[in-house]
């Protein structure tokens, strides 16, 4: 399999929200992207942060923001995150009736466009849309909460996406999100993922930067052996 060097994206959902800027700086030199989970208490039962926090945090770090919108009506809200300087804005397939149009709007607003597939959604109907996207986020849990157990059977979707991306020579990151840690990242990398979100595994560690480096090493080795 041809897979580019891995992206490690710590999720601030597991950080201390009273010290967000410090928590971000703790991974600044080790991470590639900063994963920002936006939840609206409608698309998912949980409620987290929104645009004002992203705008404030944007000035506090150089890390590219990987914004994961777990919200209804992403057409209305997603472009605002691109305008706020997000590097990548991912919305859920389940929440959007015209994903290609929204991807076009996000790219026009200067961001990369990401499509997220939740636990119970098959990947096949979306494979032909992938040329319109820069990232595909395959949930490896049910979206909504950090700290859940990784579901290895969802890696079948990663394998299907990787075959499709390689066969079509698409430039697309395949990202996994949920339960990614030292004991799960290798199987995700071997399945063809090349971007890895990790919340608890990074911010639950004594040294978050070291945790990022360790995850990177494991992903690199697993990808090389795949
Ligand atoms: C959950 C979020 C994840 C979450 C992952 O719906 O999308 O990004 O932060 O947390 P961990 O790594 O703890 O499973
Ligand atoms: Zn996420």
Coordinates of N, CA and C and ligand atoms in Angstrom, one line a residue:
X1 N 0.8 -1.2 0.0 CA 0.0 0.0 0.0 C 0.9 1.3 0.0
X2 N 0.5 2.2 -0.8 CA 1.2 3.5 -0.8 C 0.5 4.5 0.2
X3 N 1.2 4.8 1.3 CA 0.6 5.6 2.3 C 1.6 6.7 2.7
X4 N 1.2 8.0 2.7 CA 2.1 9.1 3.1 C 2.4 9.1 4.6
X5 N 3.4 9.8 5.0 CA 3.7 9.8 6.4 C 2.5 10.2 7.3
X6 N 2.4 9.6 8.4 CA 1.2 9.7 9.2 C 1.0 11.1 9.8
X7 N -0.3 11.5 9.9 CA -0.6 12.7 10.6 C -1.2 12.3 12.0
X8 N -0.7 13.0 13.1 CA -1.2 12.7 14.4 C -1.9 14.0 14.8
X9 N -3.2 13.8 15.2 CA -4.0 15.0 15.6 C -4.6 14.8 17.0
X10 N -4.0 15.4 18.0 CA -4.5 15.3 19.3 C -5.9 16.0 19.4
X11 N -6.8 15.4 20.1 CA -8.1 16.0 20.2 C -8.2 16.7 21.6
X12 N -8.5 18.0 21.5 CA -8.6 18.8 22.7 C -9.8 18.5 23.6
X13 N -10.7 17.6 23.0 CA -11.8 17.1 23.8 C -11.4 16.5 25.2
X14 N -10.2 15.9 25.2 CA -9.7 15.3 26.4 C -8.8 16.2 27.2
X15 N -8.6 17.5 26.7 CA -7.7 18.4 27.4 C -8.5 19.1 28.6
X16 N -7.7 19.8 29.4 CA -8.3 20.6 30.4 C -8.8 22.0 29.8
X17 N -10.2 22.1 29.7 CA -10.7 23.3 29.0 C -10.4 24.6 29.8
X18 N -10.1 24.5 31.0 CA -9.7 25.8 31.7 C -8.3 26.3 31.4
X19 N -7.6 25.4 30.7 CA -6.2 25.8 30.3 C -5.9 25.4 28.8
X20 N -6.9 25.8 28.0 CA -6.8 25.2 26.6 C -5.5 25.6 25.9
X21 N -5.2 26.9 25.9 CA -4.0 27.4 25.2 C -2.7 26.6 25.6
X22 N -2.6 26.5 26.9 CA -1.4 25.7 27.5 C -1.5 24.3 27.0
X23 N -2.6 23.7 27.0 CA -2.8 22.3 26.6 C -2.4 22.1 25.1
X24 N -2.8 23.1 24.3 CA -2.4 23.0 22.9 C -0.9 23.2 22.7
X25 N -0.3 24.1 23.5 CA 1.1 24.3 23.3 C 1.9 23.1 23.8
X26 N 1.3 22.3 24.6 CA 2.0 21.1 25.1 C 2.3 20.1 24.0
X27 N 1.5 20.2 22.9 CA 1.6 19.2 21.8 C 2.1 19.9 20.5
X28 N 2.4 21.2 20.6 CA 2.6 22.0 19.4 C 3.8 21.5 18.6
X29 N 4.9 21.1 19.3 CA 6.1 20.7 18.5 C 6.0 19.2 18.1
X30 N 5.0 18.5 18.6 CA 5.0 17.0 18.3 C 3.9 16.7 17.4
X31 N 2.8 17.4 17.4 CA 1.6 17.1 16.6 C 1.6 17.7 15.2
X32 N 0.8 17.2 14.3 CA 0.6 17.7 13.0 C -0.6 18.6 12.9
X33 N -1.7 18.1 13.4 CA -2.9 18.9 13.4 C -3.5 18.9 14.8
X34 N -4.3 19.9 15.1 CA -5.1 19.9 16.4 C -6.5 19.6 16.0
X35 N -7.0 18.5 16.6 CA -8.4 18.1 16.3 C -9.4 18.8 17.3
X36 N -10.4 19.5 16.7 CA -11.3 20.2 17.5 C -12.7 19.7 17.3
X37 N -13.3 19.1 18.3 CA -14.6 18.4 18.2 C -15.7 19.4 18.6
X38 N -16.5 19.7 17.6 CA -17.6 20.6 17.8 C -18.9 19.8 17.9
X39 N -19.6 19.8 19.0 CA -20.8 19.0 19.1 C -22.0 19.9 19.6
X40 N -23.2 19.7 19.0 CA -24.2 20.7 19.2 C -25.4 20.2 20.0
X41 N -25.3 19.0 20.6 CA -26.5 18.6 21.4 C -27.7 18.3 20.6
X42 N -27.5 18.1 19.3 CA -28.6 17.7 18.4 C -28.1 16.5 17.5
X43 N -27.1 16.8 16.8 CA -26.6 15.6 15.9 C -26.0 14.5 16.9
X44 N -25.4 15.0 17.9 CA -25.0 14.1 19.0 C -25.5 14.6 20.3
X45 N -25.7 13.8 21.3 CA -26.3 14.2 22.6 C -25.3 15.2 23.4
X46 N -24.1 15.2 23.1 CA -23.1 15.9 23.9 C -23.0 17.4 23.3
X47 N -22.5 18.3 24.1 CA -22.3 19.7 23.8 C -20.9 20.1 24.1
X48 N -20.2 20.7 23.2 CA -18.8 21.0 23.5 C -18.5 22.5 23.2
X49 N -17.8 22.8 22.2 CA -17.4 24.2 21.9 C -17.8 24.6 20.5
X50 N -17.7 25.9 20.2 CA -18.1 26.3 18.9 C -17.2 27.4 18.4
X51 N -17.7 28.2 17.5 CA -16.8 29.1 16.8 C -16.0 30.1 17.6
X52 N -16.6 30.7 18.7 CA -15.8 31.7 19.5 C -14.6 31.1 20.1
X53 N -14.7 29.8 20.5 CA -13.5 29.2 21.1 C -12.4 28.9 20.0
X54 N -12.9 28.5 18.8 CA -12.0 28.2 17.7 C -11.3 29.5 17.3
X55 N -12.1 30.6 17.3 CA -11.5 31.9 16.9 C -10.4 32.3 17.9
X56 N -10.7 32.2 19.2 CA -9.7 32.6 20.2 C -8.5 31.7 20.2
X57 N -8.7 30.4 20.0 CA -7.6 29.5 20.0 C -6.7 29.6 18.8
X58 N -7.3 30.1 17.7 CA -6.5 30.2 16.4 C -5.3 31.2 16.7
X59 N -5.5 32.2 17.5 CA -4.4 33.1 17.8 C -3.4 32.5 18.7
X60 N -3.6 31.4 19.4 CA -2.8 30.9 20.4 C -1.8 29.8 20.0
X61 N -1.9 29.4 18.7 CA -1.0 28.3 18.2 C -0.8 28.3 16.7
X62 N 0.3 27.7 16.3 CA 0.5 27.6 14.8 C 0.0 26.3 14.3
X63 N -0.4 25.4 15.1 CA -0.9 24.1 14.6 C -2.1 24.3 13.7
X64 N -2.2 23.6 12.6 CA -3.4 23.6 11.8 C -4.5 23.0 12.5
X65 N -5.7 23.6 12.4 CA -6.9 23.0 13.0 C -7.7 22.1 12.1
X66 N -7.9 20.9 12.7 CA -8.7 19.9 12.0 C -10.1 19.9 12.8
X67 N -11.0 20.6 12.2 CA -12.3 20.8 12.9 C -13.3 19.7 12.5
X68 N -13.8 19.0 13.5 CA -14.7 17.9 13.3 C -16.1 18.3 13.8
X69 N -17.0 18.6 12.9 CA -18.3 19.1 13.2 C -19.3 18.0 13.4
X70 N -19.7 17.8 14.6 CA -20.7 16.8 14.9 C -22.0 17.6 15.1
X71 N -22.5 18.2 14.1 CA -23.6 19.1 14.2 C -24.7 18.9 13.1
X72 N -25.9 19.3 13.3 CA -26.9 19.3 12.2 C -26.7 20.6 11.5
X73 N -27.2 20.6 10.3 CA -27.2 21.8 9.4 C -25.8 22.3 9.2
X74 N -24.9 21.5 8.8 CA -23.5 21.9 8.6 C -23.4 23.0 7.4
X75 N -24.3 23.0 6.5 CA -24.3 24.1 5.4 C -24.3 25.4 6.1
X76 N -25.0 25.6 7.2 CA -25.2 26.9 7.8 C -23.9 27.3 8.5
X77 N -23.2 26.3 9.2 CA -22.2 26.6 10.1 C -20.8 26.4 9.6
X78 N -20.6 25.4 8.8 CA -19.2 25.0 8.5 C -18.4 26.0 7.8
X79 N -18.9 26.8 6.9 CA -18.0 27.8 6.3 C -17.4 28.8 7.3
X80 N -18.1 29.1 8.4 CA -17.6 30.0 9.4 C -16.3 29.5 10.0
X81 N -16.2 28.2 10.1 CA -14.9 27.7 10.6 C -13.8 27.8 9.6
X82 N -14.1 27.7 8.3 CA -13.1 28.0 7.3 C -12.7 29.4 7.4
X83 N -13.6 30.3 7.5 CA -13.3 31.8 7.7 C -12.5 32.1 8.9
X84 N -12.7 31.2 9.9 CA -11.9 31.4 11.2 C -10.5 30.9 11.1
X85 N -10.2 30.3 10.0 CA -8.8 29.9 9.8 C -8.5 28.4 10.0
X86 N -9.6 27.6 10.0 CA -9.4 26.2 10.1 C -8.7 25.7 8.9
X87 N -7.8 24.7 9.1 CA -7.1 24.1 7.9 C -8.0 23.1 7.2
X88 N -8.7 22.3 8.0 CA -9.6 21.3 7.5 C -10.9 21.3 8.2
X89 N -12.0 21.3 7.5 CA -13.3 21.3 8.2 C -14.0 20.0 7.7
X90 N -14.3 19.2 8.7 CA -15.0 17.9 8.4 C -16.4 18.0 9.0
X91 N -17.4 17.6 8.1 CA -18.8 17.5 8.5 C -19.3 16.0 8.3
X92 N -20.4 15.7 8.9 CA -20.9 14.3 8.9 C -21.8 14.1 7.7
X93 N -21.5 13.0 7.0 CA -22.4 12.6 5.8 C -23.8 12.5 6.3
X94 N -24.0 12.0 7.5 CA -25.4 11.7 8.0 C -26.2 13.0 8.2
X95 N -25.5 14.1 8.2 CA -26.1 15.4 8.6 C -26.3 16.3 7.3
X96 N -25.9 15.8 6.2 CA -25.8 16.7 5.0 C -26.4 16.1 3.8
X97 N -27.3 16.8 3.1 CA -28.0 16.2 1.9 C -27.2 16.5 0.6
X98 N -26.3 17.4 0.7 CA -25.5 17.6 -0.5 C -24.0 17.8 -0.2
X99 N -23.3 16.7 0.2 CA -21.9 16.9 0.7 C -21.0 17.5 -0.3
X100 N -21.2 17.2 -1.6 CA -20.3 17.7 -2.6 C -20.4 19.3 -2.7
X101 N -21.6 19.8 -2.6 CA -21.8 21.3 -2.6 C -21.1 21.9 -1.4
X102 N -21.3 21.3 -0.2 CA -20.6 21.9 0.9 C -19.1 21.8 0.9
X103 N -18.6 20.7 0.3 CA -17.1 20.6 0.1 C -16.6 21.7 -0.8
X104 N -17.4 22.0 -1.8 CA -17.0 23.1 -2.7 C -17.0 24.4 -2.0
X105 N -18.0 24.6 -1.2 CA -18.1 25.9 -0.4 C -16.9 26.0 0.6
X106 N -16.5 24.9 1.2 CA -15.4 25.0 2.2 C -14.1 25.2 1.4
X107 N -13.9 24.6 0.3 CA -12.7 24.8 -0.5 C -12.7 26.3 -0.9
X108 N -13.8 26.8 -1.4 CA -13.9 28.2 -1.8 C -13.6 29.2 -0.7
X109 N -13.9 28.7 0.5 CA -13.6 29.6 1.7 C -12.2 29.4 2.2
X110 N -11.4 28.6 1.5 CA -10.0 28.5 1.8 C -9.6 27.3 2.7
X111 N -10.5 26.4 3.0 CA -10.2 25.3 3.9 C -10.2 24.0 3.0
X112 N -9.6 23.0 3.6 CA -9.8 21.6 3.1 C -11.1 21.1 3.5
X113 N -11.7 20.2 2.8 CA -13.0 19.6 3.1 C -12.9 18.2 3.5
X114 N -13.6 17.9 4.6 CA -13.6 16.5 5.1 C -15.0 15.9 5.3
X115 N -15.1 14.6 5.0 CA -16.4 13.9 5.1 C -16.2 12.9 6.2
X116 N -17.1 12.9 7.2 CA -17.1 12.0 8.3 C -18.2 10.9 8.2
X117 N -17.8 9.7 8.5 CA -18.7 8.6 8.4 C -18.9 8.0 9.8
X118 N -20.1 8.0 10.4 CA -20.3 7.5 11.7 C -20.4 6.0 11.8
X119 N -20.4 5.5 13.0 CA -20.3 4.0 13.2 C -21.3 3.2 12.4
X120 N -22.5 3.7 12.3 CA -23.6 2.9 11.7 C -23.8 3.2 10.2
X121 N -22.9 4.0 9.6 CA -23.1 4.4 8.2 C -22.2 3.6 7.3
X122 N -22.7 3.0 6.3 CA -21.8 2.3 5.3 C -21.0 3.3 4.5
X123 N -19.8 2.8 4.0 CA -18.9 3.7 3.3 C -19.2 3.7 1.8
X124 N -19.8 2.6 1.3 CA -19.9 2.4 -0.2 C -20.6 3.6 -0.9
X125 N -21.7 4.1 -0.3 CA -22.4 5.2 -1.1 C -21.6 6.4 -1.2
X126 N -20.5 6.6 -0.4 CA -19.8 7.8 -0.4 C -18.5 7.7 -1.2
X127 N -18.1 6.5 -1.6 CA -16.8 6.4 -2.2 C -16.6 7.2 -3.5
X128 N -17.7 7.3 -4.3 CA -17.6 8.1 -5.5 C -17.6 9.6 -5.3
X129 N -17.8 10.0 -4.1 CA -17.8 11.5 -3.8 C -16.4 11.9 -3.4
X130 N -15.5 11.0 -3.1 CA -14.2 11.3 -2.5 C -13.3 12.3 -3.3
X131 N -13.4 12.3 -4.6 CA -12.6 13.3 -5.3 C -12.9 14.7 -4.9
X132 N -14.1 15.0 -4.4 CA -14.4 16.3 -3.9 C -13.9 16.7 -2.5
X133 N -13.2 15.7 -1.9 CA -12.8 15.9 -0.5 C -11.3 15.7 -0.4
X134 N -10.8 16.3 0.7 CA -9.4 16.2 1.1 C -9.1 15.2 2.2
X135 N -10.1 15.0 3.0 CA -10.0 14.0 4.1 C -11.3 13.2 4.2
X136 N -11.1 12.0 4.6 CA -12.3 11.1 4.9 C -12.0 10.7 6.4
X137 N -13.0 11.0 7.2 CA -12.9 10.6 8.6 C -13.8 9.4 8.9
X138 N -13.1 8.3 9.2 CA -13.9 7.1 9.5 C -13.9 7.0 11.0
X139 N -15.1 7.1 11.6 CA -15.3 6.9 13.1 C -15.0 5.5 13.4
X140 N -14.2 5.3 14.5 CA -13.9 4.0 15.0 C -14.6 3.8 16.4
X141 N -15.6 4.6 16.6 CA -16.5 4.6 17.7 C -17.8 5.2 17.2
X142 N -18.8 5.3 18.0 CA -20.0 6.1 17.7 C -19.7 7.5 18.1
X143 N -19.8 8.5 17.2 CA -19.5 9.9 17.5 C -20.3 10.4 18.7
X144 N -19.6 11.2 19.5 CA -20.3 11.9 20.6 C -19.6 12.0 21.9
X145 N -18.7 11.1 22.2 CA -18.0 11.2 23.4 C -16.6 10.6 23.3
X146 N -15.6 11.3 24.0 CA -14.3 10.7 24.1 C -14.2 9.5 25.0
X147 N -13.1 8.9 25.0 CA -12.9 7.8 26.0 C -13.6 6.5 25.8
X148 N -14.2 6.3 24.5 CA -14.9 5.1 24.3 C -13.9 4.0 23.7
X149 N -14.4 2.8 23.7 CA -13.6 1.6 23.3 C -13.6 1.6 21.8
X150 N -12.4 1.4 21.2 CA -12.2 1.3 19.8 C -12.9 0.0 19.2
X151 N -13.5 0.2 18.1 CA -14.3 -0.9 17.4 C -13.6 -1.4 16.2
X152 N -12.8 -2.4 16.3 CA -11.9 -2.9 15.2 C -12.7 -3.2 13.9
X153 N -13.9 -3.7 14.0 CA -14.7 -4.1 12.8 C -14.9 -2.9 11.9
X154 N -14.8 -1.6 12.4 CA -15.0 -0.5 11.6 C -13.8 -0.2 10.7
X155 N -12.7 -0.9 10.9 CA -11.6 -0.8 10.0 C -11.9 -1.4 8.6
X156 N -12.9 -2.2 8.5 CA -13.3 -2.6 7.1 C -13.6 -1.4 6.2
X157 N -14.1 -0.4 6.8 CA -14.4 0.8 6.0 C -13.1 1.5 5.6
X158 N -12.2 1.5 6.5 CA -10.9 2.1 6.1 C -10.2 1.3 5.0
X159 N -10.3 0.0 5.1 CA -9.7 -0.8 4.0 C -10.4 -0.6 2.7
X160 N -11.7 -0.5 2.7 CA -12.4 -0.2 1.4 C -12.1 1.2 0.9
X161 N -11.9 2.2 1.8 CA -11.6 3.5 1.4 C -10.1 3.5 0.8
X162 N -9.3 2.8 1.5 CA -7.8 2.8 1.0 C -7.7 2.2 -0.4
X163 N -8.5 1.1 -0.6 CA -8.4 0.5 -1.9 C -8.9 1.5 -3.0
X164 N -10.0 2.2 -2.7 CA -10.6 3.1 -3.6 C -9.7 4.3 -3.9
X165 N -9.1 4.8 -2.8 CA -8.2 6.0 -2.9 C -6.9 5.6 -3.7
X166 N -6.4 4.4 -3.5 CA -5.2 4.0 -4.2 C -5.5 3.7 -5.7
X167 N -6.6 3.1 -5.9 CA -7.0 2.7 -7.3 C -7.2 4.0 -8.1
X168 N -7.8 5.0 -7.5 CA -8.1 6.2 -8.2 C -7.1 7.2 -8.1
X169 N -5.9 6.9 -7.4 CA -4.8 7.9 -7.2 C -5.3 9.2 -6.7
X170 N -6.2 9.1 -5.7 CA -6.8 10.3 -5.1 C -5.9 10.8 -4.0
X171 N -5.8 12.2 -3.9 CA -5.1 12.8 -2.8 C -6.0 13.1 -1.7
X172 N -6.1 12.1 -0.8 CA -7.1 12.2 0.3 C -6.5 11.5 1.5
X173 N -6.6 12.2 2.6 CA -6.2 11.6 3.9 C -7.3 10.7 4.4
X174 N -7.0 9.5 4.9 CA -8.0 8.7 5.6 C -7.7 8.7 7.1
X175 N -8.6 9.3 7.8 CA -8.4 9.6 9.2 C -9.3 8.7 10.0
X176 N -8.8 8.3 11.1 CA -9.6 7.5 12.1 C -9.7 8.3 13.4
X177 N -10.9 8.1 14.0 CA -11.2 8.9 15.2 C -12.0 8.0 16.2
X178 N -11.4 7.8 17.4 CA -12.2 7.1 18.4 C -11.4 5.9 18.9
X179 N -10.9 6.0 20.2 CA -10.2 4.9 20.8 C -8.9 4.6 20.2
X180 N -8.3 5.6 19.6 CA -6.9 5.4 19.0 C -5.9 5.6 20.1
X181 N -5.1 4.6 20.3 CA -4.1 4.6 21.4 C -3.0 3.6 21.0
X182 N -2.0 3.5 21.9 CA -0.8 2.7 21.5 C -1.2 1.2 21.2
X183 N -2.3 0.7 21.7 CA -2.7 -0.7 21.5 C -3.7 -0.8 20.3
X184 N -4.0 0.3 19.6 CA -5.0 0.2 18.5 C -4.5 0.9 17.2
X185 N -3.5 1.8 17.4 CA -3.1 2.6 16.2 C -2.5 1.7 15.1
X186 N -1.8 0.7 15.5 CA -1.1 -0.1 14.5 C -2.1 -0.8 13.5
X187 N -3.2 -1.4 14.1 CA -4.1 -2.0 13.2 C -4.8 -1.0 12.3
X188 N -5.0 0.2 12.8 CA -5.7 1.2 12.0 C -4.7 1.6 10.9
X189 N -3.4 1.8 11.2 CA -2.5 2.1 10.1 C -2.3 1.0 9.1
X190 N -2.3 -0.3 9.6 CA -2.2 -1.4 8.7 C -3.4 -1.5 7.8
X191 N -4.6 -1.0 8.2 CA -5.8 -1.0 7.4 C -5.7 0.0 6.4
X192 N -4.8 1.0 6.5 CA -4.7 2.1 5.5 C -5.0 3.5 6.0
X193 N -5.3 3.7 7.2 CA -5.4 5.0 7.8 C -4.1 5.7 7.7
X194 N -4.1 7.1 7.5 CA -2.9 7.8 7.5 C -3.0 9.1 8.3
X195 N -4.1 9.3 9.0 CA -4.3 10.4 9.9 C -5.0 9.8 11.2
X196 N -4.5 10.2 12.3 CA -5.0 9.5 13.6 C -5.3 10.6 14.6
X197 N -6.6 10.6 15.0 CA -7.1 11.4 16.1 C -6.9 10.7 17.4
X198 N -6.3 11.4 18.4 CA -6.2 10.7 19.7 C -6.5 11.8 20.8
X199 N -7.5 11.5 21.6 CA -7.8 12.4 22.7 C -7.2 11.9 24.0
X200 N -7.9 10.9 24.6 CA -7.5 10.3 25.9 C -6.0 9.8 25.8
X201 N -5.6 9.2 24.7 CA -4.3 8.6 24.7 C -3.2 9.7 24.7
X202 N -3.6 10.9 24.3 CA -2.6 12.0 24.4 C -2.8 12.8 25.7
X203 N -4.0 13.3 25.9 CA -4.1 14.2 27.1 C -4.3 13.5 28.4
X204 N -4.5 12.2 28.3 CA -4.5 11.4 29.6 C -3.1 10.9 30.0
X205 N -2.1 11.2 29.1 CA -0.8 10.8 29.4 C -0.1 11.8 30.2
X206 N 0.9 11.4 31.0 CA 1.7 12.3 31.8 C 2.4 13.3 30.9
X207 N 2.9 12.9 29.8 CA 3.6 13.8 28.8 C 2.9 13.7 27.5
X208 N 2.0 14.6 27.2 CA 1.2 14.5 26.0 C 2.1 14.5 24.7
X209 N 3.2 15.3 24.7 CA 4.0 15.4 23.5 C 4.7 14.0 23.3
X210 N 5.2 13.4 24.3 CA 5.8 12.1 24.2 C 4.8 11.1 23.7
X211 N 3.5 11.2 24.2 CA 2.5 10.3 23.7 C 2.2 10.4 22.2
X212 N 2.3 11.6 21.7 CA 2.1 11.9 20.3 C 3.3 11.2 19.5
X213 N 4.5 11.4 20.0 CA 5.7 10.8 19.3 C 5.6 9.3 19.3
X214 N 5.1 8.7 20.4 CA 5.0 7.3 20.5 C 4.0 6.8 19.5
X215 N 2.9 7.4 19.4 CA 1.8 7.0 18.5 C 2.3 7.1 17.0
X216 N 3.1 8.2 16.7 CA 3.6 8.4 15.4 C 4.6 7.2 15.0
X217 N 5.4 6.9 16.0 CA 6.4 5.8 15.7 C 5.6 4.5 15.4
X218 N 4.6 4.2 16.2 CA 3.8 3.0 16.0 C 3.1 3.0 14.6
X219 N 2.6 4.1 14.3 CA 1.8 4.2 13.0 C 2.8 4.1 11.8
X220 N 4.0 4.7 11.9 CA 5.0 4.6 10.9 C 5.4 3.2 10.6
X221 N 5.7 2.5 11.7 CA 6.2 1.1 11.6 C 5.1 0.2 11.0
X222 N 3.8 0.4 11.5 CA 2.7 -0.4 11.0 C 2.5 -0.2 9.5
X223 N 2.6 1.1 9.1 CA 2.3 1.5 7.7 C 3.4 0.9 6.8
X224 N 4.6 0.9 7.3 CA 5.8 0.3 6.5 C 5.6 -1.2 6.3
X225 N 5.0 -1.8 7.3 CA 4.8 -3.3 7.2 C 3.6 -3.7 6.5
X226 N 2.7 -2.7 6.2 CA 1.4 -3.1 5.6 C 1.5 -3.5 4.1
Ligands
LIG1 C1 -15.7 11.8 19.7 C2 -14.7 12.6 19.0 C3 -13.3 12.2 19.2 C4 -12.8 12.1 20.6 C5 -11.9 10.9 20.6 O1 -16.9 11.8 19.0 O2 -14.9 12.8 17.6 O3 -12.4 13.1 18.4 O4 -12.1 13.2 21.1 O5 -11.5 10.7 21.9 P1 -10.7 9.4 22.3 O6 -9.4 9.5 21.5 O7 -10.5 9.5 23.8 O8 -11.5 8.2 21.8
LIG2 ZN1 -13.4 13.9 16.5

